[in-house]
Short mmCIF file of C-alpha atoms and ligand atoms in Angstrom, two decimals:
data_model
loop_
_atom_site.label_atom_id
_atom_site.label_comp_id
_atom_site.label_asym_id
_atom_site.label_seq_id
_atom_site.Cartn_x
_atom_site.Cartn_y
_atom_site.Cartn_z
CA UNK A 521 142.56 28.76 78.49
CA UNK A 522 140.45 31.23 76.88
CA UNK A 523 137.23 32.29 78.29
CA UNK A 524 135.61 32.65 75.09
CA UNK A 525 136.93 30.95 71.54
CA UNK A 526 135.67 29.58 68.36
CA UNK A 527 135.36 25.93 68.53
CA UNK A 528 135.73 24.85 64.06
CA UNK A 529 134.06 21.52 64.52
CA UNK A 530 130.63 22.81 65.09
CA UNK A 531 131.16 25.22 64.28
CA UNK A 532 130.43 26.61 68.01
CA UNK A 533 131.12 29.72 70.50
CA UNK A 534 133.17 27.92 73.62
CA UNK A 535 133.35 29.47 76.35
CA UNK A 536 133.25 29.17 80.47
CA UNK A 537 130.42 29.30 81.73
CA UNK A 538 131.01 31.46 85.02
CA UNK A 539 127.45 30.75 86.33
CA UNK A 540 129.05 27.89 87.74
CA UNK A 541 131.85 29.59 89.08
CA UNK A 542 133.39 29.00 91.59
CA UNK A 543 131.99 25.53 92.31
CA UNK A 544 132.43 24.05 88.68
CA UNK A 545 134.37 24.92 86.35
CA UNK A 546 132.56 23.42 82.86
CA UNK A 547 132.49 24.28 79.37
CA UNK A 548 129.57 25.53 77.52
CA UNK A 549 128.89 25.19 73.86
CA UNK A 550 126.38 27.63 72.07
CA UNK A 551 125.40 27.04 68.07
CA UNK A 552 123.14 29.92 67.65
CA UNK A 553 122.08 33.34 68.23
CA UNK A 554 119.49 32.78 70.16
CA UNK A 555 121.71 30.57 72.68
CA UNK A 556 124.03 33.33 72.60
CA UNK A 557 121.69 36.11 73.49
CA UNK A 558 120.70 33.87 76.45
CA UNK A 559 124.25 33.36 77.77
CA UNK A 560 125.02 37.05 77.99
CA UNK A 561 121.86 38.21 79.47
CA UNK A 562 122.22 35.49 82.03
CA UNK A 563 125.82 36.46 82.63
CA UNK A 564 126.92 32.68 81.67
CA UNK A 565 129.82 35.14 79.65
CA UNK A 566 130.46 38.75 81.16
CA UNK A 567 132.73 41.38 81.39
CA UNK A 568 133.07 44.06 79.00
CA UNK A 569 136.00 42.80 76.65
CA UNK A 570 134.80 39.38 77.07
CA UNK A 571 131.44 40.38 75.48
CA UNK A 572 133.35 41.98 73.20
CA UNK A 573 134.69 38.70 71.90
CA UNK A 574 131.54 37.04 72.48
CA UNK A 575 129.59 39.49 70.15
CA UNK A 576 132.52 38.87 67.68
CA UNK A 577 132.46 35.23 67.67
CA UNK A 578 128.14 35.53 67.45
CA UNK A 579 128.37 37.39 64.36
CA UNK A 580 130.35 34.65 63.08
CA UNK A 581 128.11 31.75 63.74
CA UNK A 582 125.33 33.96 62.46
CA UNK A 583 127.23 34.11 58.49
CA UNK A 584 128.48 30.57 58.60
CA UNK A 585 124.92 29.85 59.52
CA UNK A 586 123.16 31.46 57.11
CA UNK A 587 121.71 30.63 53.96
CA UNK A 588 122.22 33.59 52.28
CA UNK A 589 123.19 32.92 48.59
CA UNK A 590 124.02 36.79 48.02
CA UNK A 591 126.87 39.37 49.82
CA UNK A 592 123.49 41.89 50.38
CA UNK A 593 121.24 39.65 51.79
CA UNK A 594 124.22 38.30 54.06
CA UNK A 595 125.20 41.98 54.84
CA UNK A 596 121.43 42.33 55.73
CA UNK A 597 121.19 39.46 58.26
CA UNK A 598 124.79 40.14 59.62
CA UNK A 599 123.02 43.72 60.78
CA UNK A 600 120.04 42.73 62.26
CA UNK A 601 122.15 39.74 64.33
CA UNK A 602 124.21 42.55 65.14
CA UNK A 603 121.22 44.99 66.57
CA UNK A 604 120.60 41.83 68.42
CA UNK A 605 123.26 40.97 69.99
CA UNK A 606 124.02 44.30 70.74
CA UNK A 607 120.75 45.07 72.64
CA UNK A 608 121.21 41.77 75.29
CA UNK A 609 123.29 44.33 77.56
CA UNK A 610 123.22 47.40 77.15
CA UNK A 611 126.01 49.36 79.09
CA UNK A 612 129.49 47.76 77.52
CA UNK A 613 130.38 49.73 74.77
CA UNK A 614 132.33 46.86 73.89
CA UNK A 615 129.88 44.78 72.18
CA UNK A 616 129.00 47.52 69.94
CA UNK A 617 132.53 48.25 69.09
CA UNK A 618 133.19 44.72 67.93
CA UNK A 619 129.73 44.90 66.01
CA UNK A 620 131.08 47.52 64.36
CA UNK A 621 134.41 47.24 63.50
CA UNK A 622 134.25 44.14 62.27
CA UNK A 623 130.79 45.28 59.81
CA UNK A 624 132.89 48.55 58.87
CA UNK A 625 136.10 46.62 57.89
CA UNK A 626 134.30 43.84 55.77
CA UNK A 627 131.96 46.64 54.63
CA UNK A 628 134.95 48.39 52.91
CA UNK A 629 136.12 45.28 50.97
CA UNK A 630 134.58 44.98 47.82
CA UNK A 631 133.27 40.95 48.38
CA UNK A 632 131.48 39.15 45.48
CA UNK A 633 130.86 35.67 47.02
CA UNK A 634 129.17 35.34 50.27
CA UNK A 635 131.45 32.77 51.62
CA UNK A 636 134.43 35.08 51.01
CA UNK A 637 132.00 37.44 53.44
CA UNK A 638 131.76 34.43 56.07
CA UNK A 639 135.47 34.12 55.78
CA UNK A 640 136.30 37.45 56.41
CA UNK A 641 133.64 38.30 59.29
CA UNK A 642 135.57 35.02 61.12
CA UNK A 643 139.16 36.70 60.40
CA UNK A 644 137.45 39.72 62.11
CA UNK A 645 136.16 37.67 65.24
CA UNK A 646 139.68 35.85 65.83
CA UNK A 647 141.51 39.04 65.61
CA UNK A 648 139.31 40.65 68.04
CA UNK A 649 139.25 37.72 70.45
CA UNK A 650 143.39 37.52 69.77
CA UNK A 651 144.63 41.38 70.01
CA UNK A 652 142.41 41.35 73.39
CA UNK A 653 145.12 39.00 75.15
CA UNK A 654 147.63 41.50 73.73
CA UNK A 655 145.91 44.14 74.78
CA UNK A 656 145.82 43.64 78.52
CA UNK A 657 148.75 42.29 78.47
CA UNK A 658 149.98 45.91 77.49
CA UNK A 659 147.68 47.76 79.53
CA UNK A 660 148.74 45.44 82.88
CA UNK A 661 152.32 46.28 82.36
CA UNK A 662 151.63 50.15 82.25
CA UNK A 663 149.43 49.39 85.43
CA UNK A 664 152.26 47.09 87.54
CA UNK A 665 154.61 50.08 86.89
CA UNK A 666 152.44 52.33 89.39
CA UNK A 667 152.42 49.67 92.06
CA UNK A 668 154.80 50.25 95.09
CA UNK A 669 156.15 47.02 96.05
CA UNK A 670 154.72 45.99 98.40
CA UNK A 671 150.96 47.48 98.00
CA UNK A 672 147.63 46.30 99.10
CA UNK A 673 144.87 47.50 96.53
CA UNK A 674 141.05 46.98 96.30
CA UNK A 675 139.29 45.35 93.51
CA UNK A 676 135.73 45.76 92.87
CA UNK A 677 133.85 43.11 90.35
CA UNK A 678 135.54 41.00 88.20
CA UNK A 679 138.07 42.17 85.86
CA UNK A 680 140.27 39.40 85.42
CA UNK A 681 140.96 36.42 82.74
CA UNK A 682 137.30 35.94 83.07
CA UNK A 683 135.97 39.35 82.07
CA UNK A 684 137.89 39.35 78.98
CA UNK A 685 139.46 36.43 76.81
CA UNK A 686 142.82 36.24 78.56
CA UNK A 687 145.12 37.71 81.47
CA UNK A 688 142.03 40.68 82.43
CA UNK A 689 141.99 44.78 83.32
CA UNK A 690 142.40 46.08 86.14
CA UNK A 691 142.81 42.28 87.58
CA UNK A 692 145.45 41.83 84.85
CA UNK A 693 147.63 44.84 86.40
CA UNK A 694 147.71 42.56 90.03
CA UNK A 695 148.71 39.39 87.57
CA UNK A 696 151.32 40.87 86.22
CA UNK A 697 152.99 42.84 89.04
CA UNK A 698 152.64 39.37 90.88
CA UNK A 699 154.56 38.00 87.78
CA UNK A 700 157.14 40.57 88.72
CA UNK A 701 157.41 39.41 92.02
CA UNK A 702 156.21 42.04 94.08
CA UNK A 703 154.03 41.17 96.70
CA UNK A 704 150.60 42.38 96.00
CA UNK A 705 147.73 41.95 98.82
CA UNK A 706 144.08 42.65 97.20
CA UNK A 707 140.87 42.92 99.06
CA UNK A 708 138.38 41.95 96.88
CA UNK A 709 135.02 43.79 97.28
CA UNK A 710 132.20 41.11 97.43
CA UNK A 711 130.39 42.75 94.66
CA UNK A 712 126.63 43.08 95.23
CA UNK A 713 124.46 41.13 94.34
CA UNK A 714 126.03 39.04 91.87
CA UNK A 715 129.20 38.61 93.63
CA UNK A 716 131.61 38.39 91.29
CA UNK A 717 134.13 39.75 93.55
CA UNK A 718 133.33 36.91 95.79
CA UNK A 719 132.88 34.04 93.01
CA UNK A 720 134.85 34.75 90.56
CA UNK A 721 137.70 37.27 91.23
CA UNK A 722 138.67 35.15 94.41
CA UNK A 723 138.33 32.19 92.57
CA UNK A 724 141.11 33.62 90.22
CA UNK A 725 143.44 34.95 92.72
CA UNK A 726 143.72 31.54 94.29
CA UNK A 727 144.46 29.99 91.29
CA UNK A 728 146.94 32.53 90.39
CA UNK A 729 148.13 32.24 94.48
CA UNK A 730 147.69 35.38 94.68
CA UNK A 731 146.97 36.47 98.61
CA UNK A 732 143.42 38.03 98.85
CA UNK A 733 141.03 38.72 101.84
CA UNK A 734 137.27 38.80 100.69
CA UNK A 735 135.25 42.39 101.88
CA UNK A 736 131.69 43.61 101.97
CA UNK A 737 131.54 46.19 99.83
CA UNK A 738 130.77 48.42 102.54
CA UNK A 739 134.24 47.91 104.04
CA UNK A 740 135.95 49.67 101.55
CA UNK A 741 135.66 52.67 103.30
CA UNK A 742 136.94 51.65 106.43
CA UNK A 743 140.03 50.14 104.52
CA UNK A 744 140.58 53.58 102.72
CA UNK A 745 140.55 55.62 106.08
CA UNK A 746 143.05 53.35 107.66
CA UNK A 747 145.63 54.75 105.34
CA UNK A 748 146.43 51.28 104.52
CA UNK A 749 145.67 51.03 100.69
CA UNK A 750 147.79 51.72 97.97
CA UNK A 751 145.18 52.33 95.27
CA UNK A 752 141.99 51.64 94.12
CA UNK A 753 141.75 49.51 90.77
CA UNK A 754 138.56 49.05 88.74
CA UNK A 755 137.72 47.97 85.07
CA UNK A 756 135.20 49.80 83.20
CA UNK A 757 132.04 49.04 80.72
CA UNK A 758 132.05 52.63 79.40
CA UNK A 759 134.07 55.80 79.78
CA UNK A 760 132.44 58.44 78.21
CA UNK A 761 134.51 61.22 75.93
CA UNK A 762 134.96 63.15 79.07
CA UNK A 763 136.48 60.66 80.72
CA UNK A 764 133.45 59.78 82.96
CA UNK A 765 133.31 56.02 84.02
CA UNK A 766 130.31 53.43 84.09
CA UNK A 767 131.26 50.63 85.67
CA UNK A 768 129.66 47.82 87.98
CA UNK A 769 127.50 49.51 90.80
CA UNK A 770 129.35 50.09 93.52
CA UNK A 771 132.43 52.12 91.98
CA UNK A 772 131.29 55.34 92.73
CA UNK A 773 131.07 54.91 95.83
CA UNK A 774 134.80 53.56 96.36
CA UNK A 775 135.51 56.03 93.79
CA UNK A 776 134.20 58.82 96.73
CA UNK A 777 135.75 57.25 99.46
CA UNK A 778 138.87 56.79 97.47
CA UNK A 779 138.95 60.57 97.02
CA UNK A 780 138.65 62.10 100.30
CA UNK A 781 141.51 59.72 101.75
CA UNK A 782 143.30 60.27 98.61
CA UNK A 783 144.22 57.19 97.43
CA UNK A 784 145.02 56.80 93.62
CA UNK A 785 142.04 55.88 91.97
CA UNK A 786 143.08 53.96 88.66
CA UNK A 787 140.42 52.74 86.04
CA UNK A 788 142.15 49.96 83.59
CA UNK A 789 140.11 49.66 80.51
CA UNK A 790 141.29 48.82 76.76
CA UNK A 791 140.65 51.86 74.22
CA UNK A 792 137.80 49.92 72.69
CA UNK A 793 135.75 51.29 76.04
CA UNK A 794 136.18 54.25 75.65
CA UNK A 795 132.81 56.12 73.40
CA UNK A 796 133.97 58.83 72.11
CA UNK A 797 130.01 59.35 70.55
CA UNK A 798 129.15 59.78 74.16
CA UNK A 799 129.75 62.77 75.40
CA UNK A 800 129.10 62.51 78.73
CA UNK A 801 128.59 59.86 81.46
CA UNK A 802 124.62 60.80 81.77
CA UNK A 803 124.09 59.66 78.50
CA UNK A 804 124.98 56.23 79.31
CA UNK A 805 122.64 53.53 79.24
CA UNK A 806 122.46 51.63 82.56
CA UNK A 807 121.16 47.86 83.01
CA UNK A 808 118.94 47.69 85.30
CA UNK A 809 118.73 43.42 86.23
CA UNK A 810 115.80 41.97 87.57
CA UNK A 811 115.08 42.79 91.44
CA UNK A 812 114.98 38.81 92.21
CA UNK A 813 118.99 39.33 92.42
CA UNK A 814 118.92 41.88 95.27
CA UNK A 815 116.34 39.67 97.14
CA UNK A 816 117.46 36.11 97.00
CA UNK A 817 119.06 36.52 99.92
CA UNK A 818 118.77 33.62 101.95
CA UNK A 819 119.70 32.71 105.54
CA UNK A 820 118.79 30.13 107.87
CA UNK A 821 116.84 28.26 105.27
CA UNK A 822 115.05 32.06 104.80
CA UNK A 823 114.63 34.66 102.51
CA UNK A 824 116.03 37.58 104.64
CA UNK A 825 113.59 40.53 103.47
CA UNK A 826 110.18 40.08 104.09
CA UNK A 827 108.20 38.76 101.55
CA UNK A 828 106.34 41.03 98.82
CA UNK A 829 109.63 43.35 99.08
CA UNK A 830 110.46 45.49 96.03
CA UNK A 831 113.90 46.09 94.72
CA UNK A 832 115.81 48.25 92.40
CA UNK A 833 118.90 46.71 90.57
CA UNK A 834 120.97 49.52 88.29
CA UNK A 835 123.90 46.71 87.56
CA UNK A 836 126.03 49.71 86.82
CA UNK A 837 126.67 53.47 88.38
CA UNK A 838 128.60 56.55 86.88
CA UNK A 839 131.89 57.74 88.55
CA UNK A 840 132.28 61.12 87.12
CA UNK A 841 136.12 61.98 85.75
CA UNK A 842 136.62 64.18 88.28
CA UNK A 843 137.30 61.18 90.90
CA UNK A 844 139.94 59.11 88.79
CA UNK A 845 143.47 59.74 89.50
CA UNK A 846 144.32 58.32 85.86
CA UNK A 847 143.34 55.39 82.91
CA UNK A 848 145.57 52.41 82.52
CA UNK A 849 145.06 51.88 78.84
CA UNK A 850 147.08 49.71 76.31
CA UNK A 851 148.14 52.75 74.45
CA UNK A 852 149.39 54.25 77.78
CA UNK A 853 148.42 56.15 80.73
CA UNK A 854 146.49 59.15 81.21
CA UNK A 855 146.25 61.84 83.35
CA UNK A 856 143.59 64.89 83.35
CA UNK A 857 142.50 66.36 81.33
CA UNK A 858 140.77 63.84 80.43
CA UNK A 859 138.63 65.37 77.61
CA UNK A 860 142.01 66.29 75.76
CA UNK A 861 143.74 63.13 76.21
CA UNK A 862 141.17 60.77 75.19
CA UNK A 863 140.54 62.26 72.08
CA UNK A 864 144.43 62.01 71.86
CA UNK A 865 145.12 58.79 72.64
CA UNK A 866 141.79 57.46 70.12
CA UNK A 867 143.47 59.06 67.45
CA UNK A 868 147.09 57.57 68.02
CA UNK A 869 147.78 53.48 66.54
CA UNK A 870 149.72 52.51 69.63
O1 MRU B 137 127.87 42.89 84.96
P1 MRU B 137 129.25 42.41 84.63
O2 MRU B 137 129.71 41.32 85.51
O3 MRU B 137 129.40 42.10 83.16
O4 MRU B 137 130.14 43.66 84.92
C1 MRU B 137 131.51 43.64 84.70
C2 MRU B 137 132.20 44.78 85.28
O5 MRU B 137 131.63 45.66 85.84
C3 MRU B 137 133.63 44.90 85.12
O6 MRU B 137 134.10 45.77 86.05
C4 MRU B 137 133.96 45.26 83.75
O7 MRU B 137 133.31 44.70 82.70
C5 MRU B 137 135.10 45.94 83.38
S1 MRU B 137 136.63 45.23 83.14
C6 MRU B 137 136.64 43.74 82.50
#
């Protein structure tokens, strides 16, 4: 079941709302922008290739919406939804790359009639949403490969089906090495504060029957030094041309700890992450969330910091290339240097 598709009848964006997750599992249908805007900055949909599709699918509903009787004054409103859309998260890359590929390709056909336009920008959605399954389904083969069997890994976030529109990242490599039969043991990093280690990648694993054993994120380190762990396996929102890595706060610091008991660190991320206009990891822009979801903390009926506290919330951290072992990508894997092998690997088809 997808995570995010194109319902015809509405026509509507369908997709799970995780919000819910893990307690109930429900549908949720959105018919405009504005409802779409809403269900990505309130992480109803998240997950870098899942916003991806999301953005794809939005810019849709935007041209079938529209009243537009010309291809310019379509073009026009497509751009501005997409300078929307883009701007309700700001740290995966993958929203803008959707934006743009599918505005670049349609841009380059020579379209008289507006609903050929709406036609095409559709074709462009679906094919995003579809070569995404594909995708990780190529990237978690490479991945399964590096897996002894057995191996105990951690996970930090979510990265699986629900992050993207099928089968997930770095969550995607444990699915399909699972598939193969070897027995994989993750612990599953909590995820501060929204927890979607704790919500939603558990959630997944034991539907998949996958064995898992929930950890506070501070654990990880402990786990590393016991020279237990096999590897490390994270998604990504960004990887910069140098092969720096933003991804969900937290990383960094398994990336470090990860490092000086020298554990493979693997990052699993599709090529449309990777920004090759951004040179460097600093030049990133990081989400910072509202404060409320560091302090709504609540035990024994009570909030557990005292009241008035202030919070900072950067929802995502840099990991700079120098502490991952190697990317997991569809196209293949690579090793340092990074800088030269990106670039490679952009410019190659498969
Ligand atoms: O804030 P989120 O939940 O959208 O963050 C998601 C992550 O950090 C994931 O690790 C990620 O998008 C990469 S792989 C699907």
């Amino acid at each position: 079941m997808p995570t995010v598709s194109w319902d015809p009848t509405g026509p509507f964006i369908k997709m799970i709302d995780q919000r819910l997750l893990p307690h109930e599992f429900r549908f949720l249908e959105l018919h405009n922008l504005e409802e779409l805007t809403v269900a990505i900055k309130t992480m109803a949909v998240r997950g870098a290739p899942a916003l991806g599709a999301a953005a794809a699918y939005g810019l849709a509903l935007v041209a079938m919406q529209s009243s537009a009787e010309t291809v310019d004054s379509l073009r026009d409103e497509l751009d501005a939804a997409a300078t929307e859309i883009e701007q309700s998260r700001p740290t995966a890359v993958n929203m803008k790359w959707a934006l743009e590929r599918i505005l670049k390709e349609t841009g380059e056909k020579e379209i008289l009639d507006p609903e050929d336009l709406r036609a095409e920008i559709l074709a462009g959605a679906k094919a995003i949403a579809e070569e995404d399954v594909l995708t990780n389904r190529k990237m978690a083969a490479f991945g399964a490969a590096l897996l002894p069997d057995p191996s105990l890994v951690i996970h930090h976030c979510n990265t699986g089906a629900l992050a993207t529109v099928d089968h997930g990242t770095a969550l995607g490599v444990v699915r399909t090495a699972h598939e193969q039969g070897k027995q994989i043991h993750v612990l599953v990093d909590e995820t501060r504060p929204r927890l979607q280690g704790a919500r939603l990648t558990a959630w997944e694993l034991q539907q998949a029957g996958i064995p898992f054993d929930i950890i506070s994120d501070n654990a990880a380190g402990y786990f590393l030094a016991s020279a237990e762990v096999d590897a490390v396996l994270v998604g990504a929102d960004r990887v910069a041309a140098n092969g720096d890595v933003a991804n969900k706060i937290g990383t960094y610091m398994l990336a470090l700890a990860a490092n000086d008991n020298l554990v493979p660190f693997y990052c699993v991320a599709p090529t449309s992450t990777f920004d090759l206009a951004c040179p460097t990891g600093e030049l990133i822009p990081i989400e910072e969330r509202d404060p409320k979801e560091v302090l709504d903390i609540v035990q024994d009926g009570h909030p557990v910091a005292p009241q008035d506290s202030t919070a900072r919330n950067p929802a995502f951290d840099i990991t700079p290339n120098r502490l991952v072992t190697a990317f997991i990508t569809e196209r293949g894997v690579l090793r340092p240097p990074f800088a030269e092998n990106i670039r490679q690997i952009l410019k190659t088809k498969e």
